[in-house]
């Protein structure tokens, strides 16, 4: 039996937390430098974590390796199981020619890539996050953005930044439900408190997306629809989280925001502005500069009228995804799918926390039937039938997909191995307790703790499982609202998702940017940290008389 130790370095919380952070520091520094490909970077971080677990935390070597293997298994299933099947659907649409039809259809809604970024990455991505989560939104929306004319790197960055505000209520509010389970506070109370934080991010993120696509000019020309889409999303998210079913929060917000933005493009003055812009000669500096900044934002003036039946077939794969995931949430169906869930005590792991309680990460859940990847596989079969892809072509596409994703599989396996070694050895808990001990500025650091948890694990759900109870305990000791800091953990976690090595590997694989995870990381880390600083300020103000009125 291995019992975790919180402060193994001289009994000092500060020194212990600095040592415990070395695996993460190694990964981020190597990623940022761009000198190593992502799978070698992740492997280096895993090696550092295992060495610390054995030599500093006195974890038996066999258990440390077993923890790494469990993390690797989780990386294969359910994480890469989702990505493989999501990209299989994409490959079939490309092979059948229907992705070109989809691109032209989006161009008719709006030929402005700035608005396409908001509609596809933010609104449609939020809908996928609500239904599936766990990497599905960035995998699907990045390839959709490429289809409408984005460069792969731009598509990857936009998809990652967009996948923020909806994350706290993703996968039918699983992060909130998990937070409730570990803290003992009601789902409604926690969901409503988060609903006073993430809507602020929702207002800002569409403006950031417009800036990513077209810089300051984009903000000058399209700030109104971007702001409108964000405000509507935020209001809908706040309303549903506070007064409606928490599980439907992102679905309602995504649909409301998308409807408003599509309606905006139909306004007579907007249509006229598009026609005038289309008549203007191209900018002499159009295209993409060496830094990758988009300077031509319209997809073109020539429009091909596709057969309406072909347009329907082009949208069918994404309609199938939404339909399959929606049906899976029907209580009777959900109960039936739950029979495919099998909890397995991972062999060779006998770990208890510093308080002597069993650690949940030593149990591996093989939920093969209700898993997001399995539901995507079903949606893929439906898509193959609708698109007219023969069985042979579908199987060959699947095989080619697996070969292409091999580097991403290696990266995710190593990243999850790293996360599990840190979690089970106690390294993550060391970092968490060190931050929580700073009671004087706890309200400021609370979102940072959630950010770290998601950056390590790639999941806001896992971050809440790791640090939810810790946030509540620390809040009580500091005389702060437990629900406020528990909610802040989840809200801060959504901003750690875009820099998580796991998500970087997923989006790099989806956008065919193998080996460029470091480049993507450098593009998004500033936005992640900047939005986190804003959230920290908001949570701190909510802990004082200045904004305490915002809380439920």
PDB file of N, CA, C and O in Angstrom, residues 1-4 70 349-354 356-363 420 423-426 466:
ATOM      1  N   UNK A   1       0.843  -1.202   0.000  1.00  0.00           N
ATOM      2  CA  UNK A   1       0.000   0.000   0.000  1.00  0.00           C
ATOM      3  C   UNK A   1       0.875   1.248   0.000  1.00  0.00           C
ATOM      4  O   UNK A   1       1.765   1.384   0.838  1.00  0.00           O
ATOM      5  N   UNK A   2       0.630   2.147  -0.951  1.00  0.00           N
ATOM      6  CA  UNK A   2       1.381   3.398  -1.003  1.00  0.00           C
ATOM      7  C   UNK A   2       0.495   4.536  -0.502  1.00  0.00           C
ATOM      8  O   UNK A   2      -0.603   4.745  -1.002  1.00  0.00           O
ATOM      9  N   UNK A   3       0.989   5.279   0.487  1.00  0.00           N
ATOM     10  CA  UNK A   3       0.270   6.442   1.003  1.00  0.00           C
ATOM     11  C   UNK A   3       0.950   7.712   0.509  1.00  0.00           C
ATOM     12  O   UNK A   3       2.160   7.895   0.675  1.00  0.00           O
ATOM     13  N   UNK A   4       0.177   8.573  -0.130  1.00  0.00           N
ATOM     14  CA  UNK A   4       0.726   9.797  -0.697  1.00  0.00           C
ATOM     15  C   UNK A   4       1.300  10.706   0.389  1.00  0.00           C
ATOM     16  O   UNK A   4       0.777  10.776   1.503  1.00  0.00           O
ATOM     17  N   UNK A  70      -1.830   2.867 -16.675  1.00  0.00           N
ATOM     18  CA  UNK A  70      -3.263   3.165 -16.581  1.00  0.00           C
ATOM     19  C   UNK A  70      -3.575   4.457 -17.333  1.00  0.00           C
ATOM     20  O   UNK A  70      -4.585   4.547 -18.049  1.00  0.00           O
ATOM     21  N   UNK A 349      -1.880  -1.339  -8.457  1.00  0.00           N
ATOM     22  CA  UNK A 349      -2.015  -0.023  -7.825  1.00  0.00           C
ATOM     23  C   UNK A 349      -2.747  -0.154  -6.499  1.00  0.00           C
ATOM     24  O   UNK A 349      -3.899  -0.610  -6.463  1.00  0.00           O
ATOM     25  N   UNK A 350      -2.095   0.230  -5.436  1.00  0.00           N
ATOM     26  CA  UNK A 350      -2.713   0.223  -4.102  1.00  0.00           C
ATOM     27  C   UNK A 350      -2.333   1.546  -3.454  1.00  0.00           C
ATOM     28  O   UNK A 350      -1.329   1.660  -2.755  1.00  0.00           O
ATOM     29  N   UNK A 351      -3.152   2.572  -3.729  1.00  0.00           N
ATOM     30  CA  UNK A 351      -2.805   3.932  -3.341  1.00  0.00           C
ATOM     31  C   UNK A 351      -3.900   4.534  -2.486  1.00  0.00           C
ATOM     32  O   UNK A 351      -5.098   4.406  -2.790  1.00  0.00           O
ATOM     33  N   UNK A 352      -3.491   5.211  -1.406  1.00  0.00           N
ATOM     34  CA  UNK A 352      -4.417   6.000  -0.596  1.00  0.00           C
ATOM     35  C   UNK A 352      -3.846   7.408  -0.477  1.00  0.00           C
ATOM     36  O   UNK A 352      -2.637   7.631  -0.625  1.00  0.00           O
ATOM     37  N   UNK A 353      -4.728   8.359  -0.238  1.00  0.00           N
ATOM     38  CA  UNK A 353      -4.303   9.747  -0.111  1.00  0.00           C
ATOM     39  C   UNK A 353      -3.585   9.961   1.209  1.00  0.00           C
ATOM     40  O   UNK A 353      -3.498   9.057   2.054  1.00  0.00           O
ATOM     41  N   UNK A 354      -3.081  11.173   1.431  1.00  0.00           N
ATOM     42  CA  UNK A 354      -2.397  11.489   2.686  1.00  0.00           C
ATOM     43  C   UNK A 354      -3.341  11.398   3.872  1.00  0.00           C
ATOM     44  O   UNK A 354      -2.912  11.262   5.015  1.00  0.00           O
ATOM     45  N   UNK A 356      -5.455   8.933   4.075  1.00  0.00           N
ATOM     46  CA  UNK A 356      -5.746   7.509   4.233  1.00  0.00           C
ATOM     47  C   UNK A 356      -6.938   7.015   3.442  1.00  0.00           C
ATOM     48  O   UNK A 356      -7.379   5.885   3.628  1.00  0.00           O
ATOM     49  N   UNK A 357      -7.470   7.848   2.517  1.00  0.00           N
ATOM     50  CA  UNK A 357      -8.639   7.448   1.735  1.00  0.00           C
ATOM     51  C   UNK A 357      -8.206   6.926   0.368  1.00  0.00           C
ATOM     52  O   UNK A 357      -7.235   7.423  -0.215  1.00  0.00           O
ATOM     53  N   UNK A 358      -8.915   5.928  -0.169  1.00  0.00           N
ATOM     54  CA  UNK A 358      -8.562   5.395  -1.490  1.00  0.00           C
ATOM     55  C   UNK A 358      -8.616   6.491  -2.557  1.00  0.00           C
ATOM     56  O   UNK A 358      -9.484   7.369  -2.520  1.00  0.00           O
ATOM     57  N   UNK A 359      -7.712   6.447  -3.505  1.00  0.00           N
ATOM     58  CA  UNK A 359      -7.653   7.441  -4.576  1.00  0.00           C
ATOM     59  C   UNK A 359      -8.450   6.932  -5.765  1.00  0.00           C
ATOM     60  O   UNK A 359      -8.249   5.806  -6.233  1.00  0.00           O
ATOM     61  N   UNK A 360      -9.354   7.768  -6.274  1.00  0.00           N
ATOM     62  CA  UNK A 360     -10.273   7.325  -7.326  1.00  0.00           C
ATOM     63  C   UNK A 360      -9.559   7.000  -8.626  1.00  0.00           C
ATOM     64  O   UNK A 360     -10.054   6.220  -9.436  1.00  0.00           O
ATOM     65  N   UNK A 361      -8.391   7.592  -8.872  1.00  0.00           N
ATOM     66  CA  UNK A 361      -7.712   7.389 -10.140  1.00  0.00           C
ATOM     67  C   UNK A 361      -7.143   5.974 -10.287  1.00  0.00           C
ATOM     68  O   UNK A 361      -6.635   5.624 -11.345  1.00  0.00           O
ATOM     69  N   UNK A 362      -7.222   5.175  -9.247  1.00  0.00           N
ATOM     70  CA  UNK A 362      -6.725   3.799  -9.367  1.00  0.00           C
ATOM     71  C   UNK A 362      -7.796   2.863  -9.931  1.00  0.00           C
ATOM     72  O   UNK A 362      -7.562   1.673 -10.073  1.00  0.00           O
ATOM     73  N   UNK A 363      -8.969   3.422 -10.256  1.00  0.00           N
ATOM     74  CA  UNK A 363     -10.039   2.644 -10.875  1.00  0.00           C
ATOM     75  C   UNK A 363     -10.207   3.073 -12.326  1.00  0.00           C
ATOM     76  O   UNK A 363     -10.360   4.266 -12.622  1.00  0.00           O
ATOM     77  N   UNK A 420      -1.410  10.694 -14.849  1.00  0.00           N
ATOM     78  CA  UNK A 420      -1.747   9.685 -13.846  1.00  0.00           C
ATOM     79  C   UNK A 420      -0.613   9.472 -12.840  1.00  0.00           C
ATOM     80  O   UNK A 420      -0.867   9.249 -11.657  1.00  0.00           O
ATOM     81  N   UNK A 423      -0.841  12.419 -10.525  1.00  0.00           N
ATOM     82  CA  UNK A 423      -2.028  12.329  -9.660  1.00  0.00           C
ATOM     83  C   UNK A 423      -1.860  11.266  -8.575  1.00  0.00           C
ATOM     84  O   UNK A 423      -2.147  11.506  -7.395  1.00  0.00           O
ATOM     85  N   UNK A 424      -1.411  10.083  -8.970  1.00  0.00           N
ATOM     86  CA  UNK A 424      -1.363   8.972  -8.030  1.00  0.00           C
ATOM     87  C   UNK A 424      -0.169   9.040  -7.076  1.00  0.00           C
ATOM     88  O   UNK A 424      -0.255   8.552  -5.942  1.00  0.00           O
ATOM     89  N   UNK A 425       0.914   9.641  -7.500  1.00  0.00           N
ATOM     90  CA  UNK A 425       2.070   9.758  -6.600  1.00  0.00           C
ATOM     91  C   UNK A 425       1.877  10.859  -5.573  1.00  0.00           C
ATOM     92  O   UNK A 425       2.529  10.866  -4.528  1.00  0.00           O
ATOM     93  N   UNK A 426       0.979  11.807  -5.880  1.00  0.00           N
ATOM     94  CA  UNK A 426       0.737  12.918  -4.963  1.00  0.00           C
ATOM     95  C   UNK A 426       1.327  14.230  -5.430  1.00  0.00           C
ATOM     96  O   UNK A 426       1.182  15.256  -4.749  1.00  0.00           O
ATOM     97  N   UNK A 466     -10.049  16.346  -8.939  1.00  0.00           N
ATOM     98  CA  UNK A 466      -8.783  16.494  -8.230  1.00  0.00           C
ATOM     99  C   UNK A 466      -8.868  17.531  -7.111  1.00  0.00           C
ATOM    100  O   UNK A 466      -8.446  17.287  -5.982  1.00  0.00           O
TER     101      UNK A 466
END
